[in-house]
Amino acid sequence: MYQWDFGILWSYRWLFLNGLGVTVGFTVVIVVCGLLFGLLGAFGSLSRFAGVRLVALAFIEAFRCTPILVQLIWFYYALPILAGVEMTPITASALALSLYGGSFYSEIIRGGIVSIDSGQSEAGAALGMTPGQTMRRIVLPQAIKRMIPALMNQSIIQFKNTSLVSVLAVPDLVYQSQVAAHDSYRPLETYTAVAVAYAAILIPLTIIVRRGEKRLAVSE
Amino acid sequence: MSETSKIDIRGLRKSFGSNEVLKNISLDVGKGGVVALIGPSGSGKSTLLRCINLLVVPDGGSVRVGDTHFQFGQGTKPPDVKTLAKFRATTGMVFQHFNLFPHMTTLQNVMEGPVTVRRMAKADAEKLARAQLAKVGLAEKADQYPATLSGGQKQRVAIARALAMEPDVMLFDEATSALDPELVGEVLNVMQRLASEGMTMVIVTHEIAFAREVADRVVFMRDGIVVEEGPSRQVIDTPREAATRAFLSHFHRTGALPLANATP
């Protein structure tokens, strides 16, 4: 029978906290940037111009249909050779994860927008609104409510996907725990603690969002 | 006639793919006139109505409302979004399914046009919106969301929303078709009052008795053409064309208008 000993992890607390800080900070960056890419992708794929639609679609499918681990490695190792673009591991992984998340956000945002009944845009147009005004005032406020659960879900995946940046030696929580595990010879305790840390952040977050959804639903 | 007319439509054509929905339609509505468009479904009457405020952009012909004139067809450039928006602000439209904005209160629905399109100050827009809501008998519903209203109330809010833009003409697209029978009267009452106040109106409707009573002219359409048109009582009581007679035989043409349960 395995003898658990979590006490040993206490001496690595600063390492873990450091890693956790990097993980959370990284998530904030890739969620914000990902949402920006997502907005661009969504509006691009709904554009009146066929050329813009094609570019947006190419972006979405390129990042949606390839593994994120391959993208990370490709951005860090292949771009310098192919395009002469040198990036630090942090820049490369932030960019790859933002674009990867952005491709999924694009589809969520586009789906939310097209799910709003066309009568809503017609009513806006009949009042004399421009398509931009109709989008901002009428369609988006309704669409965002429908997008929130899916956006939240994708952001949770993004948070956990940050664990992959350890392959580029970005010192996130997983990378630091690898260090701790090798040093302490206690991988079971280390990775169990890491799993608990991820869940401890995500579970309260999901509860907050669920409450928010309920409050939004009241005004429907 | 066209010097005094408010709406002047000439040679209008529209196809959706290979389906020709409007075949060379002309329509004149005088200032303060009320025209009812009747006909079987698929006759093109809703498309014609939507061409008047260019919610549907025609393939050919011309549309004039007030002083604004558009020409369509070969050699013409389709109007840009700004021009379209400016033009539509002068026409009010009421839809079959109300299309109220569900994320806004009744008051906010009615304020939306004046505030966003006409850049009216919020306080002025609120005053205007409350007055319009009072006019359709719903002043006390100002702070409720559309989801809490009955169909008839929703449609009256939609009418108030259109009126808040102070339009030159009002277009009604089967405004009572989605309502429970007992709620039709309250909406027709509001429309009748609007007509008697001198609003220029084009009404797509299946309420033949209402058309006979309230409209000055009735236009009967079938398969994208105007089959018969004339003074409403003449067309409805003594139709000349066989197609009009066949269509009207499905309706009670006379009799009292459905009464509103709660007169606004």
Tab-separated table of C-alpha atoms in Angstrom:
chain	number	residue	atom	x	y	z
A	1	MET	CA	0.000	0.000	0.000
A	2	TYR	CA	1.312	3.437	-1.080
A	3	GLN	CA	2.079	5.807	1.781
A	4	TRP	CA	0.833	9.300	0.896
A	5	ASP	CA	2.904	12.154	2.199
A	6	PHE	CA	1.620	15.563	1.155
A	7	GLY	CA	3.669	17.277	3.847
A	8	ILE	CA	6.718	17.107	1.654
A	9	LEU	CA	5.128	19.533	-0.849
A	10	TRP	CA	5.178	22.385	1.671
A	11	SER	CA	8.828	23.071	0.964
A	12	TYR	CA	7.966	23.659	-2.713
A	13	ARG	CA	5.139	26.091	-1.954
A	14	TRP	CA	6.835	29.099	-3.557
A	15	LEU	CA	7.561	27.103	-6.666
A	16	PHE	CA	3.902	26.079	-6.924
A	17	LEU	CA	2.620	29.586	-6.228
A	18	ASN	CA	4.942	30.967	-8.862
A	19	GLY	CA	3.714	28.425	-11.370
A	20	LEU	CA	0.103	29.100	-10.469
A	21	GLY	CA	0.665	32.823	-11.014
A	22	VAL	CA	2.088	32.159	-14.474
A	23	THR	CA	-0.813	29.820	-15.316
A	24	VAL	CA	-3.485	32.303	-14.231
A	25	GLY	CA	-1.761	35.254	-15.875
A	26	PHE	CA	-1.320	33.266	-19.052
A	27	THR	CA	-4.978	32.293	-19.053
A	28	VAL	CA	-6.089	35.909	-18.709
A	29	VAL	CA	-3.932	36.877	-21.690
A	30	ILE	CA	-5.033	34.033	-23.960
A	31	VAL	CA	-8.723	34.396	-23.074
A	32	VAL	CA	-8.695	38.149	-23.787
A	33	CYS	CA	-6.618	37.818	-26.969
A	34	GLY	CA	-8.561	34.709	-27.965
A	35	LEU	CA	-11.857	36.592	-27.649
A	36	LEU	CA	-10.440	39.360	-29.848
A	37	PHE	CA	-9.398	36.836	-32.493
A	38	GLY	CA	-12.792	35.199	-32.018
A	39	LEU	CA	-14.633	38.458	-32.701
A	40	LEU	CA	-12.519	39.052	-35.809
A	41	GLY	CA	-13.112	35.482	-36.991
A	42	ALA	CA	-16.861	35.641	-36.323
A	43	PHE	CA	-17.449	38.986	-38.059
A	44	GLY	CA	-15.102	37.927	-40.851
A	45	SER	CA	-17.076	34.753	-41.462
A	46	LEU	CA	-20.310	36.805	-41.542
A	47	SER	CA	-18.881	39.487	-43.852
A	48	ARG	CA	-20.644	40.651	-47.015
A	49	PHE	CA	-17.369	40.174	-48.898
A	50	ALA	CA	-16.507	36.678	-50.092
A	51	GLY	CA	-12.752	37.314	-49.785
A	52	VAL	CA	-13.037	38.247	-46.106
A	53	ARG	CA	-15.240	35.216	-45.441
A	54	LEU	CA	-12.650	32.957	-47.065
A	55	VAL	CA	-9.771	34.328	-44.958
A	56	ALA	CA	-11.815	34.007	-41.750
A	57	LEU	CA	-12.843	30.458	-42.604
A	58	ALA	CA	-9.245	29.479	-43.425
A	59	PHE	CA	-8.096	30.854	-40.043
A	60	ILE	CA	-10.851	29.086	-38.121
A	61	GLU	CA	-10.382	25.684	-39.727
A	62	ALA	CA	-6.565	25.817	-39.690
A	63	PHE	CA	-6.505	26.289	-35.925
A	64	ARG	CA	-9.619	24.287	-35.072
A	65	CYS	CA	-8.575	21.192	-36.992
A	66	THR	CA	-4.956	20.813	-35.851
A	67	PRO	CA	-3.762	19.765	-32.375
A	68	ILE	CA	-2.737	22.548	-30.041
A	69	LEU	CA	0.436	20.695	-29.040
A	70	VAL	CA	1.552	20.633	-32.667
A	71	GLN	CA	0.723	24.332	-33.026
A	72	LEU	CA	2.802	25.212	-29.957
A	73	ILE	CA	5.818	23.366	-31.242
A	74	TRP	CA	5.290	24.713	-34.752
A	75	PHE	CA	5.110	28.334	-33.611
A	76	TYR	CA	8.260	28.026	-31.519
A	77	TYR	CA	10.453	25.815	-33.717
A	78	ALA	CA	9.120	26.167	-37.272
A	79	LEU	CA	8.416	29.891	-37.568
A	80	PRO	CA	12.050	30.913	-36.940
A	81	ILE	CA	13.235	28.535	-39.680
A	82	LEU	CA	10.446	29.203	-42.218
A	83	ALA	CA	9.728	32.888	-41.699
A	84	GLY	CA	12.743	34.079	-39.732
A	85	VAL	CA	10.396	35.104	-36.887
A	86	GLU	CA	12.114	34.470	-33.561
A	87	MET	CA	9.885	34.394	-30.497
A	88	THR	CA	10.430	33.735	-26.838
A	89	PRO	CA	8.667	30.594	-25.560
A	90	ILE	CA	6.153	32.825	-23.768
A	91	THR	CA	5.261	34.862	-26.874
A	92	ALA	CA	5.067	31.750	-29.060
A	93	SER	CA	2.789	29.899	-26.672
A	94	ALA	CA	0.612	32.948	-25.958
A	95	LEU	CA	0.129	33.474	-29.693
A	96	ALA	CA	-0.577	29.808	-30.454
A	97	LEU	CA	-3.042	29.408	-27.590
A	98	SER	CA	-4.815	32.697	-28.415
A	99	LEU	CA	-5.254	31.744	-32.057
A	100	TYR	CA	-6.324	28.213	-31.154
A	101	GLY	CA	-8.878	29.495	-28.649
A	102	GLY	CA	-9.877	32.240	-31.079
A	103	SER	CA	-10.866	29.699	-33.707
A	104	PHE	CA	-13.312	28.078	-31.280
A	105	TYR	CA	-14.543	31.414	-29.905
A	106	SER	CA	-15.215	32.466	-33.530
A	107	GLU	CA	-17.617	29.615	-34.052
A	108	ILE	CA	-19.348	30.245	-30.708
A	109	ILE	CA	-19.780	33.956	-31.441
A	110	ARG	CA	-20.896	33.358	-35.043
A	111	GLY	CA	-23.368	30.715	-33.880
A	112	GLY	CA	-24.772	33.079	-31.250
A	113	ILE	CA	-25.250	35.862	-33.775
A	114	VAL	CA	-26.991	33.736	-36.422
A	115	SER	CA	-29.238	32.161	-33.765
A	116	ILE	CA	-31.035	35.493	-33.270
A	117	ASP	CA	-34.280	35.594	-35.264
A	118	SER	CA	-33.921	37.600	-38.487
A	119	GLY	CA	-37.084	39.499	-37.489
A	120	GLN	CA	-34.958	41.325	-34.901
A	121	SER	CA	-32.619	42.757	-37.538
A	122	GLU	CA	-35.614	43.535	-39.743
A	123	ALA	CA	-37.255	45.470	-36.912
A	124	GLY	CA	-34.022	47.411	-36.380
A	125	ALA	CA	-33.690	48.135	-40.091
A	126	ALA	CA	-37.354	49.201	-40.303
A	127	LEU	CA	-36.706	51.786	-37.555
A	128	GLY	CA	-33.923	53.241	-39.680
A	129	MET	CA	-30.915	51.666	-37.981
A	130	THR	CA	-27.794	50.911	-39.971
A	131	PRO	CA	-26.602	47.268	-39.953
A	132	GLY	CA	-23.886	48.288	-37.455
A	133	GLN	CA	-26.392	49.873	-35.074
A	134	THR	CA	-28.681	46.851	-35.352
A	135	MET	CA	-25.775	44.556	-34.532
A	136	ARG	CA	-24.653	46.607	-31.503
A	137	ARG	CA	-28.026	47.542	-30.052
A	138	ILE	CA	-30.290	44.634	-30.976
A	139	VAL	CA	-28.502	41.451	-32.024
A	140	LEU	CA	-25.345	41.336	-29.891
A	141	PRO	CA	-26.988	42.006	-26.492
A	142	GLN	CA	-29.293	39.040	-27.110
A	143	ALA	CA	-26.636	36.851	-28.730
A	144	ILE	CA	-24.104	37.350	-25.922
A	145	LYS	CA	-26.530	35.868	-23.393
A	146	ARG	CA	-26.747	32.733	-25.488
A	147	MET	CA	-22.984	32.593	-26.002
A	148	ILE	CA	-21.988	32.825	-22.345
A	149	PRO	CA	-22.240	29.121	-21.405
A	150	ALA	CA	-20.247	28.045	-24.465
A	151	LEU	CA	-17.693	30.854	-24.060
A	152	MET	CA	-17.242	29.862	-20.432
A	153	ASN	CA	-16.765	26.253	-21.394
A	154	GLN	CA	-14.150	27.166	-23.977
A	155	SER	CA	-12.360	29.402	-21.467
A	156	ILE	CA	-12.178	26.506	-18.997
A	157	ILE	CA	-10.572	24.435	-21.735
A	158	GLN	CA	-8.195	27.331	-22.412
A	159	PHE	CA	-7.221	27.473	-18.744
A	160	LYS	CA	-6.367	23.790	-18.770
A	161	ASN	CA	-4.656	24.008	-22.154
A	162	THR	CA	-2.080	26.336	-20.600
A	163	SER	CA	-0.615	23.169	-19.036
A	164	LEU	CA	0.774	22.363	-22.495
A	165	VAL	CA	3.100	25.370	-22.512
A	166	SER	CA	5.409	23.387	-20.231
A	167	VAL	CA	6.700	21.651	-23.377
A	168	LEU	CA	8.262	24.980	-24.381
A	169	ALA	CA	9.713	25.353	-20.855
A	170	VAL	CA	7.346	28.153	-19.878
A	171	PRO	CA	7.402	27.997	-16.064
A	172	ASP	CA	3.678	27.421	-15.464
A	173	LEU	CA	2.164	25.305	-12.707
A	174	VAL	CA	2.705	22.006	-14.537
A	175	TYR	CA	6.295	22.871	-15.447
A	176	GLN	CA	7.110	23.813	-11.841
A	177	SER	CA	5.469	20.677	-10.532
A	178	GLN	CA	7.623	18.607	-12.866
A	179	VAL	CA	10.600	20.270	-11.230
A	180	ALA	CA	9.196	19.517	-7.783
A	181	ALA	CA	8.357	15.922	-8.678
A	182	HIS	CA	11.847	15.222	-9.993
A	183	ASP	CA	13.385	16.831	-6.959
A	184	SER	CA	11.209	15.144	-4.317
A	185	TYR	CA	10.650	11.765	-5.995
A	186	ARG	CA	6.978	12.276	-5.071
A	187	PRO	CA	5.154	12.571	-8.456
A	188	LEU	CA	1.856	11.165	-7.141
A	189	GLU	CA	1.496	13.811	-4.450
A	190	THR	CA	2.744	16.546	-6.727
A	191	TYR	CA	0.362	15.907	-9.621
A	192	THR	CA	-2.583	15.250	-7.300
A	193	ALA	CA	-1.955	18.650	-5.736
A	194	VAL	CA	-1.759	20.221	-9.188
A	195	ALA	CA	-5.112	18.688	-10.184
A	196	VAL	CA	-6.677	19.991	-6.975
A	197	ALA	CA	-5.243	23.461	-7.639
A	198	TYR	CA	-6.822	23.596	-11.132
A	199	ALA	CA	-10.183	22.405	-9.807
A	200	ALA	CA	-10.050	24.781	-6.829
A	201	ILE	CA	-9.841	27.721	-9.219
A	202	LEU	CA	-12.323	26.483	-11.808
A	203	ILE	CA	-15.182	25.203	-9.648
A	204	PRO	CA	-15.902	28.525	-7.868
A	205	LEU	CA	-15.627	30.275	-11.234
A	206	THR	CA	-18.250	28.014	-12.822
A	207	ILE	CA	-20.585	28.647	-9.889
A	208	ILE	CA	-20.262	32.413	-10.304
A	209	VAL	CA	-20.990	32.185	-14.028
A	210	ARG	CA	-24.007	29.924	-13.467
A	211	ARG	CA	-25.442	32.494	-11.058
A	212	GLY	CA	-24.805	35.266	-13.559
A	213	GLU	CA	-26.597	33.319	-16.279
A	214	LYS	CA	-29.656	32.959	-14.110
A	215	ARG	CA	-29.717	36.670	-13.414
A	216	LEU	CA	-29.448	37.432	-17.160
A	217	ALA	CA	-32.227	34.977	-17.972
A	218	VAL	CA	-34.674	36.949	-15.828
A	219	SER	CA	-34.722	39.845	-18.300
A	220	GLU	CA	-35.661	37.599	-21.249
B	1	MET	CA	-52.515	61.718	-59.144
B	2	SER	CA	-48.792	61.359	-58.571
B	3	GLU	CA	-48.412	65.016	-57.511
B	4	THR	CA	-50.613	64.489	-54.485
B	5	SER	CA	-49.664	60.878	-53.772
B	6	LYS	CA	-47.547	59.980	-50.779
B	7	ILE	CA	-46.442	56.608	-52.092
B	8	ASP	CA	-45.829	56.070	-55.781
B	9	ILE	CA	-44.645	52.698	-57.049
B	10	ARG	CA	-44.035	52.111	-60.762
B	11	GLY	CA	-43.239	48.922	-62.674
B	12	LEU	CA	-41.910	47.088	-59.644
B	13	ARG	CA	-40.217	43.732	-60.246
B	14	LYS	CA	-38.684	41.299	-57.789
B	15	SER	CA	-37.480	37.725	-58.122
B	16	PHE	CA	-36.137	35.382	-55.494
B	17	GLY	CA	-33.932	33.068	-57.536
B	18	SER	CA	-36.046	31.856	-60.440
B	19	ASN	CA	-39.263	32.671	-58.609
B	20	GLU	CA	-40.717	35.935	-59.918
B	21	VAL	CA	-42.665	37.319	-56.956
B	22	LEU	CA	-43.590	40.770	-58.286
B	23	LYS	CA	-44.311	41.269	-61.979
B	24	ASN	CA	-44.564	44.910	-62.967
B	25	ILE	CA	-46.544	46.254	-60.008
B	26	SER	CA	-47.711	49.839	-59.726
B	27	LEU	CA	-49.335	51.368	-56.678
B	28	ASP	CA	-50.415	54.854	-55.690
B	29	VAL	CA	-51.367	55.906	-52.197
B	30	GLY	CA	-52.592	59.449	-51.638
B	31	LYS	CA	-51.668	61.500	-48.578
B	32	GLY	CA	-53.768	60.171	-45.693
B	33	GLY	CA	-54.924	57.271	-47.840
B	34	VAL	CA	-55.416	53.782	-46.485
B	35	VAL	CA	-54.806	50.926	-48.899
B	36	ALA	CA	-55.389	47.279	-48.057
B	37	LEU	CA	-53.434	44.613	-49.934
B	38	ILE	CA	-55.325	41.347	-50.006
B	39	GLY	CA	-54.754	38.064	-51.753
B	40	PRO	CA	-53.840	34.438	-51.195
B	41	SER	CA	-50.501	33.597	-49.577
B	42	GLY	CA	-47.674	33.639	-52.087
B	43	SER	CA	-49.388	36.388	-54.054
B	44	GLY	CA	-46.516	38.827	-53.379
B	45	LYS	CA	-48.395	41.254	-51.151
B	46	SER	CA	-45.922	41.044	-48.261
B	47	THR	CA	-42.989	41.413	-50.653
B	48	LEU	CA	-44.656	44.472	-52.185
B	49	LEU	CA	-45.090	45.955	-48.699
B	50	ARG	CA	-41.431	45.273	-47.889
B	51	CYS	CA	-40.388	46.965	-51.114
B	52	ILE	CA	-42.091	50.183	-49.992
B	53	ASN	CA	-39.540	50.674	-47.171
B	54	LEU	CA	-36.867	48.788	-49.132
B	55	LEU	CA	-36.556	46.033	-46.556
B	56	VAL	CA	-36.620	44.064	-49.784
B	57	VAL	CA	-34.685	45.798	-52.545
B	58	PRO	CA	-36.536	45.485	-55.882
B	59	ASP	CA	-34.883	44.285	-59.101
B	60	GLY	CA	-36.595	46.868	-61.279
B	61	GLY	CA	-39.014	49.785	-61.265
B	62	SER	CA	-39.214	52.803	-59.022
B	63	VAL	CA	-40.274	53.579	-55.463
B	64	ARG	CA	-41.149	57.013	-54.189
B	65	VAL	CA	-42.277	57.846	-50.657
B	66	GLY	CA	-42.796	61.536	-49.980
B	67	ASP	CA	-39.910	63.349	-51.648
B	68	THR	CA	-37.521	60.422	-51.688
B	69	HIS	CA	-37.264	58.586	-54.972
B	70	PHE	CA	-35.379	55.407	-55.882
B	71	GLN	CA	-34.901	53.849	-59.294
B	72	PHE	CA	-33.998	50.182	-59.647
B	73	GLY	CA	-32.891	47.940	-62.491
B	74	GLN	CA	-30.175	47.953	-65.119
B	75	GLY	CA	-27.829	50.915	-65.051
B	76	THR	CA	-28.794	51.939	-61.516
B	77	LYS	CA	-26.663	51.590	-58.429
B	78	PRO	CA	-28.296	49.937	-55.418
B	79	PRO	CA	-28.659	52.459	-52.569
B	80	ASP	CA	-25.967	52.247	-49.858
B	81	VAL	CA	-26.713	51.311	-46.244
B	82	LYS	CA	-26.716	54.923	-44.973
B	83	THR	CA	-29.223	56.051	-47.598
B	84	LEU	CA	-31.413	53.033	-46.895
B	85	ALA	CA	-31.343	53.616	-43.136
B	86	LYS	CA	-32.214	57.297	-43.521
B	87	PHE	CA	-35.095	56.444	-45.837
B	88	ARG	CA	-36.507	53.704	-43.593
B	89	ALA	CA	-36.531	56.089	-40.641
B	90	THR	CA	-39.379	57.943	-42.400
B	91	THR	CA	-41.549	54.838	-42.738
B	92	GLY	CA	-42.986	52.818	-39.881
B	93	MET	CA	-43.488	49.089	-40.114
B	94	VAL	CA	-45.444	46.619	-38.001
B	95	PHE	CA	-44.688	42.913	-38.367
B	96	GLN	CA	-46.807	39.795	-38.101
B	97	HIS	CA	-44.651	38.444	-35.274
B	98	PHE	CA	-44.227	41.835	-33.526
B	99	ASN	CA	-40.415	41.571	-33.449
B	100	LEU	CA	-40.179	43.495	-30.201
B	101	PHE	CA	-36.707	43.617	-28.678
B	102	PRO	CA	-36.934	41.078	-25.831
B	103	HIS	CA	-33.923	42.449	-23.920
B	104	MET	CA	-35.532	45.858	-23.510
B	105	THR	CA	-38.544	47.017	-21.533
B	106	THR	CA	-41.614	48.249	-23.362
B	107	LEU	CA	-40.503	51.834	-22.809
B	108	GLN	CA	-36.971	51.113	-24.051
B	109	ASN	CA	-38.413	49.420	-27.144
B	110	VAL	CA	-40.329	52.567	-28.023
B	111	MET	CA	-37.377	54.862	-27.173
B	112	GLU	CA	-34.895	52.862	-29.244
B	113	GLY	CA	-35.637	54.468	-32.616
B	114	PRO	CA	-35.662	58.096	-31.415
B	115	VAL	CA	-32.495	57.624	-29.322
B	116	THR	CA	-30.359	55.512	-31.665
B	117	VAL	CA	-31.548	56.733	-35.062
B	118	ARG	CA	-32.652	60.310	-34.421
B	119	ARG	CA	-30.115	60.966	-31.650
B	120	MET	CA	-32.821	62.426	-29.472
B	121	ALA	CA	-31.927	63.232	-25.854
B	122	LYS	CA	-32.969	60.409	-23.520
B	123	ALA	CA	-35.350	62.577	-21.505
B	124	ASP	CA	-37.158	63.840	-24.619
B	125	ALA	CA	-37.309	60.345	-26.075
B	126	GLU	CA	-38.786	59.011	-22.852
B	127	LYS	CA	-41.490	61.677	-22.886
B	128	LEU	CA	-42.284	60.852	-26.503
B	129	ALA	CA	-42.281	57.117	-25.833
B	130	ARG	CA	-44.592	57.429	-22.831
B	131	ALA	CA	-46.989	59.508	-24.919
B	132	GLN	CA	-47.004	56.873	-27.683
B	133	LEU	CA	-47.570	54.076	-25.165
B	134	ALA	CA	-50.469	56.032	-23.685
B	135	LYS	CA	-51.886	56.428	-27.163
B	136	VAL	CA	-52.070	52.643	-27.630
B	137	GLY	CA	-53.407	52.260	-24.084
B	138	LEU	CA	-50.333	50.721	-22.509
B	139	ALA	CA	-48.866	53.518	-20.403
B	140	GLU	CA	-48.901	51.313	-17.311
B	141	LYS	CA	-46.833	48.589	-19.050
B	142	ALA	CA	-43.855	50.885	-19.668
B	143	ASP	CA	-41.462	49.084	-17.347
B	144	GLN	CA	-42.424	45.521	-18.237
B	145	TYR	CA	-40.540	43.273	-20.603
B	146	PRO	CA	-42.304	42.117	-23.791
B	147	ALA	CA	-42.347	38.498	-22.587
B	148	THR	CA	-44.899	39.444	-19.925
B	149	LEU	CA	-47.390	40.950	-22.415
B	150	SER	CA	-50.215	39.332	-24.367
B	151	GLY	CA	-49.984	39.151	-28.161
B	152	GLY	CA	-52.372	42.046	-28.607
B	153	GLN	CA	-50.395	44.172	-26.149
B	154	LYS	CA	-47.132	43.277	-27.882
B	155	GLN	CA	-48.505	44.379	-31.220
B	156	ARG	CA	-49.751	47.667	-29.759
B	157	VAL	CA	-46.260	48.268	-28.338
B	158	ALA	CA	-44.856	47.522	-31.802
B	159	ILE	CA	-47.211	50.132	-33.271
B	160	ALA	CA	-46.108	52.655	-30.609
B	161	ARG	CA	-42.475	51.853	-31.422
B	162	ALA	CA	-43.060	52.592	-35.103
B	163	LEU	CA	-45.049	55.756	-34.346
B	164	ALA	CA	-42.280	57.100	-32.088
B	165	MET	CA	-40.223	57.714	-35.238
B	166	GLU	CA	-43.041	60.036	-36.389
B	167	PRO	CA	-43.177	58.360	-39.799
B	168	ASP	CA	-44.853	59.713	-42.942
B	169	VAL	CA	-46.416	56.340	-43.718
B	170	MET	CA	-47.199	53.195	-41.751
B	171	LEU	CA	-46.872	49.709	-43.229
B	172	PHE	CA	-48.682	46.800	-41.612
B	173	ASP	CA	-47.580	43.271	-42.533
B	174	GLU	CA	-50.399	40.937	-41.411
B	175	ALA	CA	-50.387	42.684	-38.063
B	176	THR	CA	-53.185	40.543	-36.611
B	177	SER	CA	-52.449	37.150	-38.206
B	178	ALA	CA	-50.437	35.800	-35.280
B	179	LEU	CA	-52.967	36.873	-32.644
B	180	ASP	CA	-55.546	34.844	-30.777
B	181	PRO	CA	-58.994	35.747	-32.153
B	182	GLU	CA	-60.067	37.576	-29.001
B	183	LEU	CA	-57.021	39.864	-29.194
B	184	VAL	CA	-57.461	40.953	-32.818
B	185	GLY	CA	-59.960	43.687	-31.981
B	186	GLU	CA	-57.708	45.756	-29.737
B	187	VAL	CA	-55.046	45.976	-32.464
B	188	LEU	CA	-57.556	46.760	-35.222
B	189	ASN	CA	-58.999	49.514	-33.018
B	190	VAL	CA	-55.619	51.190	-32.748
B	191	MET	CA	-55.126	50.901	-36.508
B	192	GLN	CA	-58.573	52.298	-37.205
B	193	ARG	CA	-57.915	55.299	-34.992
B	194	LEU	CA	-54.597	55.897	-36.710
B	195	ALA	CA	-56.360	55.848	-40.083
B	196	SER	CA	-58.991	58.304	-38.908
B	197	GLU	CA	-56.229	60.661	-37.721
B	198	GLY	CA	-55.028	60.902	-41.309
B	199	MET	CA	-52.014	58.554	-41.280
B	200	THR	CA	-51.071	57.213	-44.716
B	201	MET	CA	-51.258	53.439	-44.370
B	202	VAL	CA	-50.653	50.325	-46.423
B	203	ILE	CA	-52.075	47.215	-44.803
B	204	VAL	CA	-51.491	43.606	-45.770
B	205	THR	CA	-54.375	41.791	-44.133
B	206	HIS	CA	-56.716	38.830	-44.127
B	207	GLU	CA	-59.296	40.819	-42.128
B	208	ILE	CA	-61.604	41.475	-45.064
B	209	ALA	CA	-64.311	43.149	-42.967
B	210	PHE	CA	-61.676	45.479	-41.533
B	211	ALA	CA	-60.311	46.291	-44.992
B	212	ARG	CA	-63.836	47.053	-46.207
B	213	GLU	CA	-64.490	49.322	-43.241
B	214	VAL	CA	-61.197	51.157	-42.789
B	215	ALA	CA	-59.395	51.171	-46.147
B	216	ASP	CA	-60.389	53.591	-48.921
B	217	ARG	CA	-58.912	51.330	-51.545
B	218	VAL	CA	-58.364	47.609	-51.812
B	219	VAL	CA	-55.778	45.975	-54.047
B	220	PHE	CA	-56.264	42.294	-54.813
B	221	MET	CA	-53.064	40.496	-55.818
B	222	ARG	CA	-52.434	37.029	-57.147
B	223	ASP	CA	-49.234	35.441	-58.497
B	224	GLY	CA	-47.296	38.692	-58.393
B	225	ILE	CA	-49.744	40.872	-60.309
B	226	VAL	CA	-52.538	43.243	-59.327
B	227	VAL	CA	-55.719	41.508	-60.437
B	228	GLU	CA	-58.186	44.123	-59.305
B	229	GLU	CA	-58.101	47.408	-57.475
B	230	GLY	CA	-60.630	50.031	-56.531
B	231	PRO	CA	-62.675	51.587	-53.732
B	232	SER	CA	-62.784	49.050	-50.914
B	233	ARG	CA	-66.552	48.494	-50.778
B	234	GLN	CA	-66.780	48.131	-54.533
B	235	VAL	CA	-63.960	45.538	-54.734
B	236	ILE	CA	-65.174	43.558	-51.732
B	237	ASP	CA	-68.941	43.745	-52.314
B	238	THR	CA	-69.025	43.557	-56.113
B	239	PRO	CA	-65.703	42.197	-57.406
B	240	ARG	CA	-65.353	42.278	-61.194
B	241	GLU	CA	-62.759	39.533	-61.599
B	242	ALA	CA	-63.475	35.839	-61.156
B	243	ALA	CA	-60.232	35.370	-59.190
B	244	THR	CA	-61.241	38.089	-56.722
B	245	ARG	CA	-64.681	36.549	-56.313
B	246	ALA	CA	-63.157	33.107	-55.709
B	247	PHE	CA	-60.777	34.480	-53.081
B	248	LEU	CA	-63.389	36.571	-51.281
B	249	SER	CA	-65.835	33.661	-51.136
B	250	HIS	CA	-63.695	32.274	-48.284
B	251	PHE	CA	-64.431	35.234	-46.004
B	252	HIS	CA	-67.254	36.956	-44.209
B	253	ARG	CA	-67.002	40.306	-45.885
B	254	THR	CA	-69.279	42.468	-43.808
B	255	GLY	CA	-70.434	42.701	-40.250
B	256	ALA	CA	-69.137	44.466	-37.212
B	257	LEU	CA	-65.422	44.681	-36.541
B	258	PRO	CA	-64.290	42.421	-33.747
B	259	LEU	CA	-64.688	44.419	-30.578
B	260	ALA	CA	-61.783	45.010	-28.291
B	261	ASN	CA	-62.171	43.519	-24.847
B	262	ALA	CA	-60.412	46.443	-23.298
B	263	THR	CA	-60.829	49.556	-25.386
B	264	PRO	CA	-57.519	51.363	-25.271
